[in-house]
Short mmCIF file of C-alpha atoms in Angstrom, two decimals:
data_model
loop_
_atom_site.label_atom_id
_atom_site.label_comp_id
_atom_site.label_asym_id
_atom_site.label_seq_id
_atom_site.Cartn_x
_atom_site.Cartn_y
_atom_site.Cartn_z
CA UNK A 1 1.71 9.02 -9.15
CA UNK A 2 3.35 5.59 -9.30
CA UNK A 3 0.64 3.00 -9.98
CA UNK A 4 2.69 -0.14 -9.51
CA UNK A 5 1.54 -3.68 -10.25
CA UNK A 6 -1.20 -3.64 -7.60
CA UNK A 7 -2.98 -0.53 -8.87
CA UNK A 8 -2.47 -1.61 -12.49
CA UNK A 9 -3.65 -5.22 -12.49
CA UNK A 10 -5.69 -5.88 -9.35
CA UNK A 11 -9.34 -4.71 -9.65
CA UNK A 12 -9.38 -3.38 -6.09
CA UNK A 13 -6.05 -1.65 -6.71
CA UNK A 14 -7.58 0.07 -9.72
CA UNK A 15 -10.33 1.44 -7.47
CA UNK A 16 -7.65 2.83 -5.17
CA UNK A 17 -5.97 4.55 -8.13
CA UNK A 18 -9.30 6.12 -9.14
CA UNK A 19 -9.78 7.31 -5.55
CA UNK A 20 -6.34 8.90 -5.58
CA UNK A 21 -7.28 10.73 -8.77
CA UNK A 22 -10.32 12.20 -7.00
CA UNK A 23 -8.23 13.26 -4.00
CA UNK A 24 -5.39 14.80 -6.01
CA UNK A 25 -7.83 16.67 -8.25
CA UNK A 26 -9.86 17.87 -5.25
CA UNK A 27 -6.65 19.20 -3.71
CA UNK A 28 -5.83 21.04 -6.94
CA UNK A 29 -2.47 19.34 -7.38
CA UNK A 30 -0.64 18.98 -10.68
CA UNK A 31 0.13 15.34 -11.20
CA UNK A 32 0.55 12.61 -13.78
CA UNK A 33 1.60 9.02 -14.44
CA UNK A 34 4.28 7.51 -16.63
CA UNK A 35 3.08 6.53 -20.14
CA UNK A 36 4.37 3.03 -19.42
CA UNK A 37 5.51 1.46 -16.17
CA UNK A 38 7.76 -1.49 -15.41
CA UNK A 39 7.53 -3.41 -12.13
CA UNK A 40 9.91 -1.83 -9.61
CA UNK A 41 11.40 -5.28 -9.00
CA UNK A 42 10.39 -5.62 -5.34
CA UNK A 43 8.94 -9.16 -5.55
CA UNK A 44 11.92 -10.32 -7.58
CA UNK A 45 14.48 -8.92 -5.18
CA UNK A 46 12.68 -10.15 -2.06
CA UNK A 47 12.45 -13.61 -3.64
CA UNK A 48 16.19 -13.57 -4.35
CA UNK A 49 16.24 -12.81 -8.08
CA UNK A 50 18.74 -9.96 -8.00
CA UNK A 51 19.40 -10.14 -11.73
CA UNK A 52 15.73 -9.51 -12.52
CA UNK A 53 15.68 -6.59 -10.09
CA UNK A 54 18.70 -5.00 -11.74
CA UNK A 55 17.14 -5.37 -15.21
CA UNK A 56 13.90 -3.72 -14.11
CA UNK A 57 15.51 -0.94 -12.08
CA UNK A 58 17.80 0.00 -14.98
CA UNK A 59 14.76 0.57 -17.23
CA UNK A 60 12.96 2.61 -14.59
CA UNK A 61 15.90 4.84 -13.72
CA UNK A 62 16.21 5.71 -17.39
CA UNK A 63 12.46 6.44 -17.59
CA UNK A 64 12.64 8.71 -14.53
CA UNK A 65 15.58 10.56 -16.05
CA UNK A 66 13.86 10.95 -19.41
CA UNK A 67 10.62 12.29 -17.85
CA UNK A 68 12.52 14.48 -15.36
CA UNK A 69 10.68 12.92 -12.41
CA UNK A 70 11.32 14.76 -9.14
CA UNK A 71 8.52 13.44 -6.88
CA UNK A 72 7.18 9.90 -6.59
CA UNK A 73 3.90 9.13 -4.83
CA UNK A 74 2.97 5.48 -4.29
CA UNK A 75 0.00 3.64 -2.76
CA UNK A 76 2.19 0.62 -2.07
CA UNK A 77 4.62 0.67 0.91
CA UNK A 78 6.64 -2.05 -0.82
CA UNK A 79 7.25 0.27 -3.78
CA UNK A 80 7.83 3.18 -1.39
CA UNK A 81 10.63 1.31 0.35
CA UNK A 82 12.14 0.19 -2.94
CA UNK A 83 12.32 3.73 -4.32
CA UNK A 84 13.36 5.35 -1.06
CA UNK A 85 15.84 2.73 0.17
CA UNK A 86 16.84 0.02 -2.32
CA UNK A 87 17.02 2.27 -5.38
CA UNK A 88 19.21 4.75 -3.54
CA UNK A 89 21.94 2.12 -3.70
CA UNK A 90 22.00 2.89 -7.45
CA UNK A 91 24.24 5.95 -8.07
CA UNK A 92 22.36 7.02 -11.25
CA UNK A 93 19.05 7.01 -9.35
CA UNK A 94 20.42 8.82 -6.32
CA UNK A 95 21.78 11.53 -8.60
CA UNK A 96 18.23 12.32 -9.79
CA UNK A 97 17.30 13.62 -6.32
CA UNK A 98 13.81 12.09 -6.39
CA UNK A 99 11.62 12.57 -3.32
CA UNK A 100 9.42 9.60 -2.41
CA UNK A 101 6.21 9.53 -0.37
CA UNK A 102 3.56 6.96 0.50
CA UNK A 103 0.01 8.09 -0.17
CA UNK A 104 -0.81 8.10 3.57
CA UNK A 105 1.83 10.79 4.05
CA UNK A 106 0.48 13.07 1.34
CA UNK A 107 -3.21 12.53 2.16
CA UNK A 108 -2.45 13.40 5.78
CA UNK A 109 -0.90 16.67 4.64
CA UNK A 110 -3.84 17.41 2.34
CA UNK A 111 -6.64 16.54 4.80
CA UNK A 112 -6.97 20.08 6.29
CA UNK A 113 -7.55 21.52 2.80
CA UNK A 114 -10.01 18.85 1.64
CA UNK A 115 -13.75 19.42 2.00
CA UNK A 116 -14.80 16.24 3.78
CA UNK A 117 -18.20 15.11 5.04
CA UNK A 118 -17.41 12.97 8.11
CA UNK A 119 -19.53 9.90 8.81
CA UNK A 120 -19.44 7.96 12.07
CA UNK A 121 -18.36 4.34 11.76
CA UNK A 122 -16.20 1.82 13.58
CA UNK A 123 -12.98 1.08 11.70
CA UNK A 124 -9.86 -0.90 12.51
CA UNK A 125 -6.62 -0.12 10.69
CA UNK A 126 -4.33 -2.90 9.51
CA UNK A 127 -0.79 -1.55 9.61
CA UNK A 128 1.19 -2.81 6.59
CA UNK A 129 4.58 -4.19 7.67
CA UNK A 130 6.60 -2.03 5.27
CA UNK A 131 4.72 1.09 6.35
CA UNK A 132 4.69 0.67 10.12
CA UNK A 133 7.94 -1.16 10.78
CA UNK A 134 9.76 -0.28 7.58
CA UNK A 135 8.88 3.43 7.41
CA UNK A 136 7.71 4.19 10.93
CA UNK A 137 4.33 5.54 9.78
CA UNK A 138 1.50 4.62 12.15
CA UNK A 139 -0.23 7.83 13.24
CA UNK A 140 -0.93 9.40 9.84
CA UNK A 141 -3.38 6.74 8.56
CA UNK A 142 -5.33 6.86 11.82
CA UNK A 143 -5.50 10.66 11.73
CA UNK A 144 -6.87 10.42 8.19
CA UNK A 145 -9.60 7.99 9.28
CA UNK A 146 -10.52 10.20 12.24
CA UNK A 147 -10.84 13.17 9.87
CA UNK A 148 -13.38 11.10 7.95
CA UNK A 149 -15.41 10.63 11.15
CA UNK A 150 -14.24 7.10 11.93
CA UNK A 151 -13.80 5.74 15.42
CA UNK A 152 -10.60 3.71 15.21
CA UNK A 153 -10.52 0.51 17.26
CA UNK A 154 -7.23 -1.35 17.51
CA UNK A 155 -6.48 -4.99 16.89
CA UNK A 156 -4.33 -6.94 19.34
CA UNK A 157 -1.27 -6.37 17.14
CA UNK A 158 -1.03 -2.84 15.75
CA UNK A 159 1.39 -0.03 15.04
CA UNK A 160 5.01 -1.15 14.85
CA UNK A 161 3.96 -4.43 16.48
CA UNK A 162 1.56 -5.16 13.62
CA UNK A 163 0.80 -8.67 12.38
CA UNK A 164 1.60 -9.40 8.72
CA UNK A 165 -1.25 -10.08 6.28
CA UNK A 166 0.78 -13.00 4.93
CA UNK A 167 1.78 -11.56 1.54
CA UNK A 168 5.17 -9.97 2.26
CA UNK A 169 8.51 -11.29 1.08
CA UNK A 170 6.90 -12.59 -2.14
CA UNK A 171 4.77 -15.01 -0.08
CA UNK A 172 1.74 -13.72 -2.01
CA UNK A 173 2.85 -15.81 -4.98
CA UNK A 174 3.33 -19.09 -3.11
CA UNK A 175 0.42 -21.50 -3.43
CA UNK A 176 -0.47 -23.88 -0.61
CA UNK A 177 -3.20 -26.00 -2.12
CA UNK A 178 -2.51 -29.27 -0.32
CA UNK A 179 -5.41 -30.45 1.90
CA UNK A 180 -5.08 -29.19 5.44
CA UNK A 181 -2.39 -26.66 4.61
CA UNK A 182 -4.72 -23.74 5.28
CA UNK A 183 -4.73 -24.37 9.03
CA UNK A 184 -3.03 -21.49 10.79
CA UNK A 185 -2.42 -19.41 7.68
CA UNK A 186 -1.11 -15.96 8.47
CA UNK A 187 -3.98 -14.11 6.79
CA UNK A 188 -6.55 -16.25 8.60
CA UNK A 189 -4.92 -15.52 11.95
CA UNK A 190 -4.85 -11.81 11.18
CA UNK A 191 -8.52 -11.83 10.21
CA UNK A 192 -9.36 -13.40 13.56
CA UNK A 193 -7.92 -10.24 15.13
CA UNK A 194 -10.12 -8.15 12.83
CA UNK A 195 -13.22 -9.98 14.08
CA UNK A 196 -12.10 -9.66 17.71
CA UNK A 197 -11.85 -5.88 17.32
CA UNK A 198 -15.59 -5.64 16.68
CA UNK A 199 -15.08 -3.24 13.76
CA UNK A 200 -17.30 -3.50 10.71
CA UNK A 201 -14.66 -2.14 8.34
CA UNK A 202 -10.93 -2.73 7.87
CA UNK A 203 -8.84 0.12 6.49
CA UNK A 204 -5.63 -0.77 4.65
CA UNK A 205 -2.81 1.12 2.96
CA UNK A 206 -1.19 -1.49 0.72
CA UNK A 207 -2.48 -3.37 -2.36
CA UNK A 208 -1.33 -6.76 -1.04
CA UNK A 209 -3.15 -6.59 2.30
CA UNK A 210 -6.73 -6.44 0.94
CA UNK A 211 -6.05 -9.44 -1.29
CA UNK A 212 -5.03 -11.49 1.75
CA UNK A 213 -7.69 -10.14 4.12
CA UNK A 214 -10.53 -10.52 1.60
CA UNK A 215 -9.42 -14.10 1.01
CA UNK A 216 -9.50 -14.71 4.76
CA UNK A 217 -12.93 -13.04 5.02
CA UNK A 218 -14.27 -15.34 2.30
CA UNK A 219 -12.79 -18.35 4.09
CA UNK A 220 -14.56 -17.26 7.30
CA UNK A 221 -17.75 -16.50 5.33
CA UNK A 222 -17.78 -12.93 6.63
CA UNK A 223 -18.61 -10.88 3.56
CA UNK A 224 -20.14 -8.30 5.91
CA UNK A 225 -16.66 -7.03 6.82
CA UNK A 226 -15.58 -4.38 4.29
CA UNK A 227 -11.89 -4.02 3.40
CA UNK A 228 -11.06 -0.60 1.94
CA UNK A 229 -7.94 1.45 1.32
CA UNK A 230 -7.66 4.76 3.19
CA UNK A 231 -7.79 6.55 -0.18
CA UNK A 232 -11.17 4.97 -0.95
CA UNK A 233 -12.54 6.07 2.41
CA UNK A 234 -11.32 9.65 1.93
CA UNK A 235 -12.65 9.81 -1.63
CA UNK A 236 -16.08 8.62 -0.46
CA UNK A 237 -16.18 11.51 2.02
CA UNK A 238 -15.40 14.25 -0.49
#
């Protein structure tokens, strides 16, 4: 299980990691984490710092080789794409034959074997850009939510035509604190679609998206709208 920066440092991301532990244990899988992780380099590379990316990837490839890693499971579609696309440009990594999966893919496979207690609720799913457009995964997260008893209502932009939360491409780290600069922010516009859906809960599948959507919810003073990762929802139904 690859934790990544989101599940390591962000409090909500840590909750997602704990939920994954419950799910993996409930499924009876053998799993583990690296004793020490290094950022995969995704923010650096997307921001144009190729040298930083190469430094980080070199350390990780060596760690994967040393620990004989054969399967990588991530809760972050950014990390998923890095390990399954960008890293494969590195001959030493490609030679390791590592299989990569996003947690929505594995949870979807495990759902039939999990003992779930469905609960009816109205949920809208925010498709992460790197999952829907970058990996083509749109149905699996919705099937997972339906298995938990959720009635999925769609936002105006969904699936491969999803609307970004505003964090991608290292935009998460760019501050816009000047007066008036918050007008028309991407995350605020996306949250307007959440409200228009009528759902009382937003399901996500990326550690960046809840940061942006919760910020937008606070800005709109709508703390009644819950933002939860699909892993948290599944774990709560076990």
